[in-house]
mmCIF file of C-alpha atoms and ligand atoms in Angstrom:
data_model
loop_
_atom_site.group_PDB
_atom_site.id
_atom_site.type_symbol
_atom_site.label_atom_id
_atom_site.label_comp_id
_atom_site.label_asym_id
_atom_site.label_seq_id
_atom_site.Cartn_x
_atom_site.Cartn_y
_atom_site.Cartn_z
ATOM 1 C CA MET A 194 0.944 -1.266 7.069
ATOM 2 C CA THR A 195 0.711 -1.206 2.967
ATOM 3 C CA GLN A 196 -2.673 -3.070 2.913
ATOM 4 C CA ALA A 197 -6.122 -2.789 5.198
ATOM 5 C CA THR A 198 -9.911 -4.221 4.759
ATOM 6 C CA ALA A 199 -12.529 -2.439 6.358
ATOM 7 C CA GLU A 200 -16.108 -3.169 6.163
ATOM 8 C CA ALA A 201 -19.349 -0.458 6.371
ATOM 9 C CA GLN A 202 -23.013 -1.171 5.761
ATOM 10 C CA PRO A 203 -25.073 1.293 3.720
ATOM 11 C CA ASN A 204 -27.383 3.646 4.825
ATOM 12 C CA ILE A 205 -31.112 4.760 4.140
ATOM 13 C CA ALA A 206 -32.043 8.576 4.680
ATOM 14 C CA LEU A 207 -35.171 9.442 5.737
ATOM 15 C CA ILE A 208 -35.070 13.237 5.850
ATOM 16 C CA LYS A 209 -33.444 13.002 2.075
ATOM 17 C CA TYR A 210 -30.174 14.751 0.377
ATOM 18 C CA TRP A 211 -31.015 15.788 -3.047
ATOM 19 C CA GLY A 212 -28.818 18.527 -4.436
ATOM 20 C CA LYS A 213 -25.420 19.822 -3.886
ATOM 21 C CA ARG A 214 -24.883 23.124 -3.032
ATOM 22 C CA ASP A 215 -20.716 22.850 -4.454
ATOM 23 C CA VAL A 216 -20.638 20.714 -7.161
ATOM 24 C CA GLU A 217 -16.563 20.773 -7.444
ATOM 25 C CA ARG A 218 -16.628 19.793 -3.475
ATOM 26 C CA ASN A 219 -19.389 17.388 -3.565
ATOM 27 C CA LEU A 220 -21.362 18.927 -0.391
ATOM 28 C CA PRO A 221 -24.857 18.807 -0.007
ATOM 29 C CA ALA A 222 -27.716 21.421 -0.264
ATOM 30 C CA VAL A 223 -29.351 20.162 2.833
ATOM 31 C CA ASP A 224 -29.235 18.524 5.812
ATOM 32 C CA SER A 225 -29.971 14.990 6.055
ATOM 33 C CA LEU A 226 -30.687 12.202 8.448
ATOM 34 C CA SER A 227 -30.377 8.445 7.684
ATOM 35 C CA VAL A 228 -30.694 5.458 10.005
ATOM 36 C CA THR A 229 -27.138 2.296 8.818
ATOM 37 C CA LEU A 230 -28.361 -0.729 8.214
ATOM 38 C CA ARG A 231 -26.669 -4.061 9.424
ATOM 39 C CA SER A 232 -27.221 -6.750 7.661
ATOM 40 C CA LEU A 233 -25.831 -5.251 4.272
ATOM 41 C CA ARG A 234 -22.380 -5.104 4.148
ATOM 42 C CA THR A 235 -19.764 -4.169 1.522
ATOM 43 C CA ARG A 236 -15.734 -5.219 2.081
ATOM 44 C CA MET A 237 -13.334 -3.258 0.891
ATOM 45 C CA SER A 238 -9.838 -4.197 0.830
ATOM 46 C CA VAL A 239 -7.201 -1.761 -0.490
ATOM 47 C CA GLU A 240 -3.561 -2.742 -0.941
ATOM 48 C CA PHE A 241 -1.222 -0.157 -2.171
ATOM 49 C CA SER A 242 2.366 -1.163 -4.581
ATOM 50 C CA ALA A 243 4.820 1.249 -6.184
ATOM 51 C CA GLU A 244 5.185 -1.796 -8.754
ATOM 52 C CA SER A 245 1.697 -2.394 -10.546
ATOM 53 C CA GLY A 246 2.021 1.154 -11.491
ATOM 54 C CA ILE A 247 -2.079 1.711 -12.446
ATOM 55 C CA ASP A 248 -4.921 1.104 -10.314
ATOM 56 C CA GLN A 249 -6.575 -2.166 -10.433
ATOM 57 C CA LEU A 250 -10.732 -2.592 -8.964
ATOM 58 C CA GLN A 251 -12.057 -5.558 -8.514
ATOM 59 C CA VAL A 252 -15.980 -5.498 -7.623
ATOM 60 C CA ASN A 253 -17.246 -9.215 -6.590
ATOM 61 C CA ASP A 254 -14.857 -11.056 -8.529
ATOM 62 C CA ALA A 255 -15.059 -9.042 -11.703
ATOM 63 C CA GLN A 256 -12.748 -6.496 -12.832
ATOM 64 C CA ALA A 257 -14.750 -3.293 -13.246
ATOM 65 C CA PRO A 258 -12.910 -0.520 -15.366
ATOM 66 C CA ALA A 259 -16.546 1.799 -15.238
ATOM 67 C CA LEU A 260 -16.229 2.209 -11.201
ATOM 68 C CA LEU A 261 -12.438 2.723 -11.559
ATOM 69 C CA ARG A 262 -12.312 6.541 -11.979
ATOM 70 C CA ARG A 263 -14.445 7.420 -8.844
ATOM 71 C CA VAL A 264 -12.354 5.332 -6.611
ATOM 72 C CA SER A 265 -8.855 6.240 -8.164
ATOM 73 C CA THR A 266 -10.403 10.057 -7.412
ATOM 74 C CA CYS A 267 -11.240 9.074 -3.627
ATOM 75 C CA LEU A 268 -7.736 7.257 -3.490
ATOM 76 C CA ASP A 269 -6.202 10.982 -4.358
ATOM 77 C CA THR A 270 -8.379 12.575 -2.028
ATOM 78 C CA VAL A 271 -7.518 10.097 0.728
ATOM 79 C CA CYS A 272 -3.470 10.036 0.427
ATOM 80 C CA GLY A 273 -2.597 12.721 -2.221
ATOM 81 C CA ARG A 274 -1.782 12.449 -5.959
ATOM 82 C CA ASP A 275 1.353 11.312 -4.932
ATOM 83 C CA ARG A 276 0.677 7.762 -4.237
ATOM 84 C CA PRO A 277 1.104 4.357 -4.851
ATOM 85 C CA ALA A 278 -0.956 2.783 -7.543
ATOM 86 C CA ALA A 279 -3.439 0.404 -5.379
ATOM 87 C CA ARG A 280 -5.170 -2.566 -5.867
ATOM 88 C CA VAL A 281 -8.673 -2.739 -4.394
ATOM 89 C CA VAL A 282 -11.429 -5.485 -4.060
ATOM 90 C CA SER A 283 -14.928 -4.438 -3.652
ATOM 91 C CA ASP A 284 -17.056 -7.053 -1.971
ATOM 92 C CA SER A 285 -20.937 -6.943 -1.049
ATOM 93 C CA ASN A 286 -23.878 -9.162 -0.139
ATOM 94 C CA PHE A 287 -26.456 -7.236 -1.560
ATOM 95 C CA PRO A 288 -26.989 -5.472 -5.583
ATOM 96 C CA ILE A 289 -24.983 -2.826 -6.325
ATOM 97 C CA GLY A 290 -25.659 0.485 -8.397
ATOM 98 C CA ALA A 291 -29.572 -0.172 -7.826
ATOM 99 C CA GLY A 292 -30.746 2.334 -5.500
ATOM 100 C CA LEU A 293 -29.834 0.367 -2.488
ATOM 101 C CA ALA A 294 -26.492 2.545 -1.050
ATOM 102 C CA SER A 295 -24.094 0.541 -2.160
ATOM 103 C CA SER A 296 -22.022 4.116 -3.166
ATOM 104 C CA ALA A 297 -22.352 4.986 0.665
ATOM 105 C CA ALA A 298 -21.186 1.787 2.225
ATOM 106 C CA ALA A 299 -18.480 1.349 -0.712
ATOM 107 C CA PHE A 300 -16.536 4.601 -0.273
ATOM 108 C CA ALA A 301 -17.347 4.845 3.863
ATOM 109 C CA ALA A 302 -15.330 1.340 3.211
ATOM 110 C CA LEU A 303 -12.680 2.754 0.842
ATOM 111 C CA VAL A 304 -12.152 6.256 2.605
ATOM 112 C CA VAL A 305 -11.723 3.766 5.794
ATOM 113 C CA ALA A 306 -8.998 1.201 4.654
ATOM 114 C CA ALA A 307 -6.966 3.475 2.408
ATOM 115 C CA ASP A 308 -6.274 5.121 5.489
ATOM 116 C CA ALA A 309 -5.481 2.219 7.262
ATOM 117 C CA ALA A 310 -3.207 1.295 4.795
ATOM 118 C CA SER A 311 -1.387 4.189 4.623
ATOM 119 C CA GLY A 312 -0.994 4.690 7.953
ATOM 120 C CA HIS A 313 -2.444 7.550 8.523
ATOM 121 C CA ALA A 314 -5.436 7.143 11.471
ATOM 122 C CA ARG A 315 -7.700 10.060 10.763
ATOM 123 C CA ASP A 316 -10.508 10.433 13.158
ATOM 124 C CA CYS A 317 -14.266 9.817 12.327
ATOM 125 C CA ILE A 318 -15.932 13.013 11.441
ATOM 126 C CA THR A 319 -12.012 13.955 8.686
ATOM 127 C CA LEU A 320 -13.132 10.505 7.160
ATOM 128 C CA ALA A 321 -16.492 10.899 6.870
ATOM 129 C CA ARG A 322 -15.846 14.433 5.377
ATOM 130 C CA LEU A 323 -13.638 12.579 2.510
ATOM 131 C CA ALA A 324 -16.089 9.911 1.806
ATOM 132 C CA GLY A 325 -18.705 12.868 1.221
ATOM 133 C CA ARG A 326 -16.275 13.987 -1.053
ATOM 134 C CA ALA A 327 -16.449 11.263 -3.344
ATOM 135 C CA SER A 328 -20.806 10.007 -2.349
ATOM 136 C CA GLY A 329 -22.879 12.750 -0.600
ATOM 137 C CA SER A 330 -24.449 9.975 1.596
ATOM 138 C CA ALA A 331 -21.368 7.720 1.881
ATOM 139 C CA ALA A 332 -20.548 10.405 5.141
ATOM 140 C CA ARG A 333 -23.189 9.038 6.916
ATOM 141 C CA SER A 334 -22.544 5.425 6.488
ATOM 142 C CA LEU A 335 -18.997 6.345 8.896
ATOM 143 C CA TYR A 336 -21.611 6.278 11.801
ATOM 144 C CA GLY A 337 -24.094 3.917 13.216
ATOM 145 C CA GLY A 338 -27.340 4.048 14.385
ATOM 146 C CA ILE A 339 -29.593 6.974 13.435
ATOM 147 C CA VAL A 340 -27.249 9.658 12.057
ATOM 148 C CA ALA A 341 -27.224 13.422 10.898
ATOM 149 C CA LEU A 342 -25.728 15.046 8.739
ATOM 150 C CA ARG A 343 -25.860 19.077 8.831
ATOM 151 C CA ASN A 344 -24.210 21.529 6.712
ATOM 152 C CA SER A 345 -21.581 23.711 8.923
ATOM 153 C CA ALA A 346 -20.062 26.988 7.084
ATOM 154 C CA ALA A 347 -17.614 25.402 4.637
ATOM 155 C CA ASN A 348 -18.053 21.818 5.564
ATOM 156 C CA ILE A 349 -20.486 18.990 6.761
ATOM 157 C CA ASP A 350 -21.288 17.717 10.571
ATOM 158 C CA VAL A 351 -22.039 14.355 11.160
ATOM 159 C CA LYS A 352 -23.309 12.786 14.454
ATOM 160 C CA GLN A 353 -24.674 9.613 15.388
ATOM 161 C CA ILE A 354 -28.159 10.731 17.503
ATOM 162 C CA ALA A 355 -28.801 7.471 18.637
ATOM 163 C CA THR A 356 -27.394 3.538 19.141
ATOM 164 C CA PRO A 357 -28.808 0.749 17.381
ATOM 165 C CA GLU A 358 -29.856 -0.252 21.087
ATOM 166 C CA GLU A 359 -31.405 3.055 21.506
ATOM 167 C CA TRP A 360 -33.865 2.736 18.903
ATOM 168 C CA PRO A 361 -33.616 -0.838 17.060
ATOM 169 C CA LEU A 362 -36.019 0.325 13.769
ATOM 170 C CA GLU A 363 -36.175 -2.847 12.020
ATOM 171 C CA VAL A 364 -35.997 -1.770 7.644
ATOM 172 C CA VAL A 365 -37.542 -4.239 5.389
ATOM 173 C CA ILE A 366 -35.962 -3.855 1.659
ATOM 174 C CA ALA A 367 -38.482 -4.924 -0.978
ATOM 175 C CA VAL A 368 -36.194 -5.506 -3.825
ATOM 176 C CA THR A 369 -38.209 -5.178 -7.059
ATOM 177 C CA GLU A 370 -35.356 -5.056 -9.519
ATOM 178 C CA GLU A 371 -31.408 -6.237 -9.206
ATOM 179 C CA GLY A 372 -29.988 -4.384 -12.273
ATOM 180 C CA ALA A 373 -28.473 -0.894 -12.368
ATOM 181 C CA LYS A 374 -30.357 1.800 -12.260
ATOM 182 C CA PRO A 375 -30.276 4.124 -15.239
ATOM 183 C CA LEU A 376 -29.298 7.313 -14.120
ATOM 184 C CA GLY A 377 -26.830 8.124 -11.129
ATOM 185 C CA SER A 378 -27.651 9.890 -8.722
ATOM 186 C CA GLY A 379 -24.726 12.584 -8.699
ATOM 187 C CA ASP A 380 -26.118 13.732 -12.189
ATOM 188 C CA ALA A 381 -29.740 13.228 -11.590
ATOM 189 C CA MET A 382 -29.811 16.137 -8.835
ATOM 190 C CA ILE A 383 -27.754 18.676 -10.770
ATOM 191 C CA ARG A 384 -30.044 18.733 -13.287
ATOM 192 C CA SER A 385 -32.943 18.926 -10.279
ATOM 193 C CA ALA A 386 -31.352 21.756 -9.597
ATOM 194 C CA ALA A 387 -31.289 22.905 -12.680
ATOM 195 C CA THR A 388 -34.815 22.697 -14.438
ATOM 196 C CA SER A 389 -37.284 21.770 -11.057
ATOM 197 C CA PRO A 390 -40.035 24.434 -10.686
ATOM 198 C CA PHE A 391 -40.010 22.690 -6.950
ATOM 199 C CA TYR A 392 -36.466 22.541 -5.894
ATOM 200 C CA ALA A 393 -36.401 26.248 -4.353
ATOM 201 C CA SER A 394 -39.420 25.348 -2.275
ATOM 202 C CA TRP A 395 -37.615 21.885 -1.427
ATOM 203 C CA LEU A 396 -34.807 23.810 -0.188
ATOM 204 C CA SER A 397 -36.954 25.798 1.901
ATOM 205 C CA ALA A 398 -38.676 23.451 3.810
ATOM 206 C CA GLN A 399 -35.762 21.265 4.630
ATOM 207 C CA GLY A 400 -34.709 22.420 7.598
ATOM 208 C CA THR A 401 -38.313 21.962 9.308
ATOM 209 C CA ASP A 402 -38.462 18.578 8.005
ATOM 210 C CA PHE A 403 -34.806 17.709 9.996
ATOM 211 C CA ASP A 404 -35.935 19.144 12.904
ATOM 212 C CA THR A 405 -39.389 17.542 13.313
ATOM 213 C CA ALA A 406 -37.618 14.321 12.415
ATOM 214 C CA ARG A 407 -34.510 14.675 14.873
ATOM 215 C CA THR A 408 -37.069 15.912 17.494
ATOM 216 C CA ALA A 409 -39.291 12.911 17.098
ATOM 217 C CA VAL A 410 -35.986 10.639 17.473
ATOM 218 C CA ARG A 411 -34.887 12.407 20.744
ATOM 219 C CA ASN A 412 -38.537 11.268 21.907
ATOM 220 C CA ARG A 413 -38.722 8.079 20.380
ATOM 221 C CA ASP A 414 -41.792 9.059 18.490
ATOM 222 C CA PHE A 415 -42.805 6.712 15.953
ATOM 223 C CA ALA A 416 -45.736 8.382 14.593
ATOM 224 C CA SER A 417 -44.070 11.812 13.835
ATOM 225 C CA LEU A 418 -41.029 10.030 12.267
ATOM 226 C CA ALA A 419 -42.913 8.297 10.082
ATOM 227 C CA ALA A 420 -44.950 11.150 9.164
ATOM 228 C CA VAL A 421 -41.974 13.459 8.458
ATOM 229 C CA SER A 422 -40.256 11.078 6.822
ATOM 230 C CA GLU A 423 -42.989 10.149 3.753
ATOM 231 C CA HIS A 424 -43.545 13.511 2.926
ATOM 232 C CA ASN A 425 -40.001 14.844 2.778
ATOM 233 C CA CYS A 426 -39.557 11.656 -0.054
ATOM 234 C CA LEU A 427 -42.694 11.957 -1.499
ATOM 235 C CA LYS A 428 -41.381 15.997 -1.636
ATOM 236 C CA MET A 429 -37.947 14.584 -3.173
ATOM 237 C CA HIS A 430 -39.964 12.304 -5.781
ATOM 238 C CA SER A 431 -41.520 15.281 -7.207
ATOM 239 C CA VAL A 432 -38.477 17.527 -7.648
ATOM 240 C CA MET A 433 -37.308 14.425 -9.368
ATOM 241 C CA TRP A 434 -40.371 14.118 -11.454
ATOM 242 C CA THR A 435 -40.604 17.831 -12.403
ATOM 243 C CA SER A 436 -37.184 17.810 -13.692
ATOM 244 C CA ARG A 437 -35.952 17.747 -17.023
ATOM 245 C CA PRO A 438 -36.185 15.776 -18.248
ATOM 246 C CA ALA A 439 -37.787 13.979 -15.582
ATOM 247 C CA VAL A 440 -35.852 11.903 -13.521
ATOM 248 C CA VAL A 441 -38.142 8.542 -12.476
ATOM 249 C CA TYR A 442 -37.216 5.798 -10.453
ATOM 250 C CA TRP A 443 -40.571 4.114 -9.837
ATOM 251 C CA THR A 444 -42.051 1.434 -11.279
ATOM 252 C CA ARG A 445 -45.366 -0.516 -10.897
ATOM 253 C CA ALA A 446 -43.689 -3.145 -7.868
ATOM 254 C CA THR A 447 -43.246 0.140 -6.095
ATOM 255 C CA LEU A 448 -46.375 1.684 -6.465
ATOM 256 C CA ALA A 449 -47.527 -1.413 -5.119
ATOM 257 C CA CYS A 450 -45.267 -1.771 -2.220
ATOM 258 C CA MET A 451 -46.326 1.752 -1.032
ATOM 259 C CA GLU A 452 -50.201 0.084 -0.879
ATOM 260 C CA THR A 453 -48.997 -2.679 0.369
ATOM 261 C CA ILE A 454 -47.640 -0.141 3.293
ATOM 262 C CA ARG A 455 -50.741 2.182 3.482
ATOM 263 C CA LYS A 456 -52.595 -1.077 4.050
ATOM 264 C CA LEU A 457 -50.525 -2.208 7.062
ATOM 265 C CA GLN A 458 -50.708 1.046 8.252
ATOM 266 C CA GLY A 459 -54.628 1.350 8.090
ATOM 267 C CA ASP A 460 -54.655 -2.121 10.159
ATOM 268 C CA GLY A 461 -52.152 -0.103 12.878
ATOM 269 C CA VAL A 462 -48.996 -1.378 11.963
ATOM 270 C CA PRO A 463 -46.072 0.764 12.641
ATOM 271 C CA VAL A 464 -44.337 1.532 9.602
ATOM 272 C CA PHE A 465 -43.429 3.738 7.114
ATOM 273 C CA PHE A 466 -42.248 3.899 3.773
ATOM 274 C CA THR A 467 -38.925 5.521 2.048
ATOM 275 C CA ILE A 468 -37.200 5.127 -1.508
ATOM 276 C CA ASP A 469 -34.242 6.200 -2.904
ATOM 277 C CA ALA A 470 -32.804 6.705 -5.999
ATOM 278 C CA GLY A 471 -34.002 3.538 -7.905
ATOM 279 C CA PRO A 472 -37.747 1.661 -7.752
ATOM 280 C CA GLN A 473 -36.827 -0.296 -4.446
ATOM 281 C CA VAL A 474 -39.122 0.261 -1.516
ATOM 282 C CA LYS A 475 -37.795 0.462 2.288
ATOM 283 C CA ALA A 476 -40.104 -0.413 4.722
ATOM 284 C CA VAL A 477 -39.103 1.394 8.929
ATOM 285 C CA CYS A 478 -40.997 -0.271 11.293
ATOM 286 C CA LEU A 479 -40.455 -0.793 14.821
ATOM 287 C CA PRO A 480 -39.271 -4.266 15.864
ATOM 288 C CA GLU A 481 -42.433 -5.792 16.840
ATOM 289 C CA ALA A 482 -43.592 -5.448 13.544
ATOM 290 C CA ALA A 483 -40.645 -6.774 11.512
ATOM 291 C CA GLU A 484 -42.308 -9.936 10.262
ATOM 292 C CA ALA A 485 -45.739 -8.944 9.779
ATOM 293 C CA VAL A 486 -43.942 -5.992 7.324
ATOM 294 C CA ASN A 487 -41.479 -8.404 5.896
ATOM 295 C CA SER A 488 -44.389 -11.383 4.774
ATOM 296 C CA ALA A 489 -46.576 -8.341 3.558
ATOM 297 C CA LEU A 490 -43.460 -6.923 0.914
ATOM 298 C CA ALA A 491 -43.028 -10.451 0.247
ATOM 299 C CA GLU A 492 -46.364 -11.497 -1.871
ATOM 300 C CA THR A 493 -46.577 -7.816 -2.870
ATOM 301 C CA ALA A 494 -46.586 -8.349 -7.182
ATOM 302 C CA GLY A 495 -43.456 -7.476 -8.389
ATOM 303 C CA VAL A 496 -41.050 -8.164 -5.132
ATOM 304 C CA LEU A 497 -38.368 -10.210 -5.930
ATOM 305 C CA ARG A 498 -37.221 -10.849 -2.132
ATOM 306 C CA THR A 499 -36.678 -8.610 0.979
ATOM 307 C CA LEU A 500 -33.789 -8.072 2.590
ATOM 308 C CA PRO A 501 -34.575 -7.296 6.168
ATOM 309 C CA SER A 502 -32.407 -5.406 8.910
ATOM 310 C CA GLY A 503 -31.968 -4.081 12.385
ATOM 311 C CA LEU A 504 -29.543 -1.023 12.493
ATOM 312 C CA GLY A 505 -25.537 -1.535 12.547
ATOM 313 C CA PRO A 506 -22.498 -0.184 13.054
ATOM 314 C CA GLY A 507 -20.314 2.743 11.572
ATOM 315 C CA ALA A 508 -17.548 1.463 8.907
ATOM 316 C CA ARG A 509 -14.506 -0.096 10.333
ATOM 317 C CA VAL A 510 -11.221 -1.809 9.752
ATOM 318 C CA LEU A 511 -11.093 -5.359 9.764
ATOM 319 C CA ALA A 512 -8.678 -6.981 11.948
ATOM 320 C CA GLU A 513 -7.154 -9.294 9.417
ATOM 321 C CA THR A 514 -7.247 -12.894 10.132
HETATM 322 O O1 LIG B 760 -24.332 10.339 -2.111
HETATM 323 P P1 LIG B 760 -25.479 10.187 -3.048
HETATM 324 O O2 LIG B 760 -24.451 10.523 -4.581
HETATM 325 O O3 LIG B 760 -25.457 8.241 -3.459
HETATM 326 O O4 LIG B 760 -26.788 10.511 -3.103
HETATM 327 C C1 LIG B 760 -28.192 9.754 -2.206
HETATM 328 C C2 LIG B 760 -29.581 10.114 -2.857
HETATM 329 C C3 LIG B 760 -30.454 9.742 -2.090
HETATM 330 O O5 LIG B 760 -30.088 8.583 -1.598
HETATM 331 C C4 LIG B 760 -31.618 9.799 -3.018
HETATM 332 C C5 LIG B 760 -30.857 10.070 -0.678
HETATM 333 C C6 LIG B 760 -30.109 10.300 0.631
HETATM 334 O O6 LIG B 760 -30.159 10.733 0.937
HETATM 335 O O7 LIG B 760 -29.384 8.716 0.653
#
């Protein structure tokens, strides 16, 4: 096969990855735990052809020269530097580069498509490690449901720890800006490691947060997962804020969404927030609360639209039609 199409869903970390222990190999400094979404998706089609000479990338119907280098490097990692040139076409049903984990979905899908197109058929953990080289969070999108990523010796281990059926959490994303973020997470986390006075304590407490979240998932203990996830998110943003220059992704709308979620919690609604490298707020809730959470966020000042989603599958090759 010289052509293949794969689909991957973005994932949202509840216990965050922020910081690299090896910049060259893009290995994370900390363990992380995430949920893979269902409704948001990126499709990536890769076609190798000896004739074209140079790699080409099309993202959502437009040429994307700025993103091409990262894509070419990822293809080299999967297929070797002596591979034929590739034509890559990517299509997402949500805003990209805006803190909605678009790179996680994109690189997970790219690695799976490139592997199939080059006839390798590697196993899931090998593909996850290859995706992690391009974007640390992409390794988690190889798996569905609730996913744990742990550092192990010279590499990472990634595992599904609950299927979507075992704990059908719902996520409502409050989109507050559609545009691309000013600073990519890769550069921002290198800056944090070099300059934030809080970085060392962020690293040292991550194991405890990860274990608490892991136990909460095992026991389906929503209140405990909520408490540790919000705490972990706020710590990550404290590290960002205290970097020099400061890395601040929040806007007025981000804070308004947090206030909405605090109010829902005050009314006894099982929901919590998490925020990544962007101004969007992700609300995680139990299924019975999804409608109330969605309408409260949709009515919040500065929210452009909401994207509700259950938990979904890991990255996979799509059958050709
Ligand atoms: O994988 P990257 O380089 O997109 O970094 C992801 C960083 C966060 O989204 C902020 C946290 C995470 O664990 O996904």
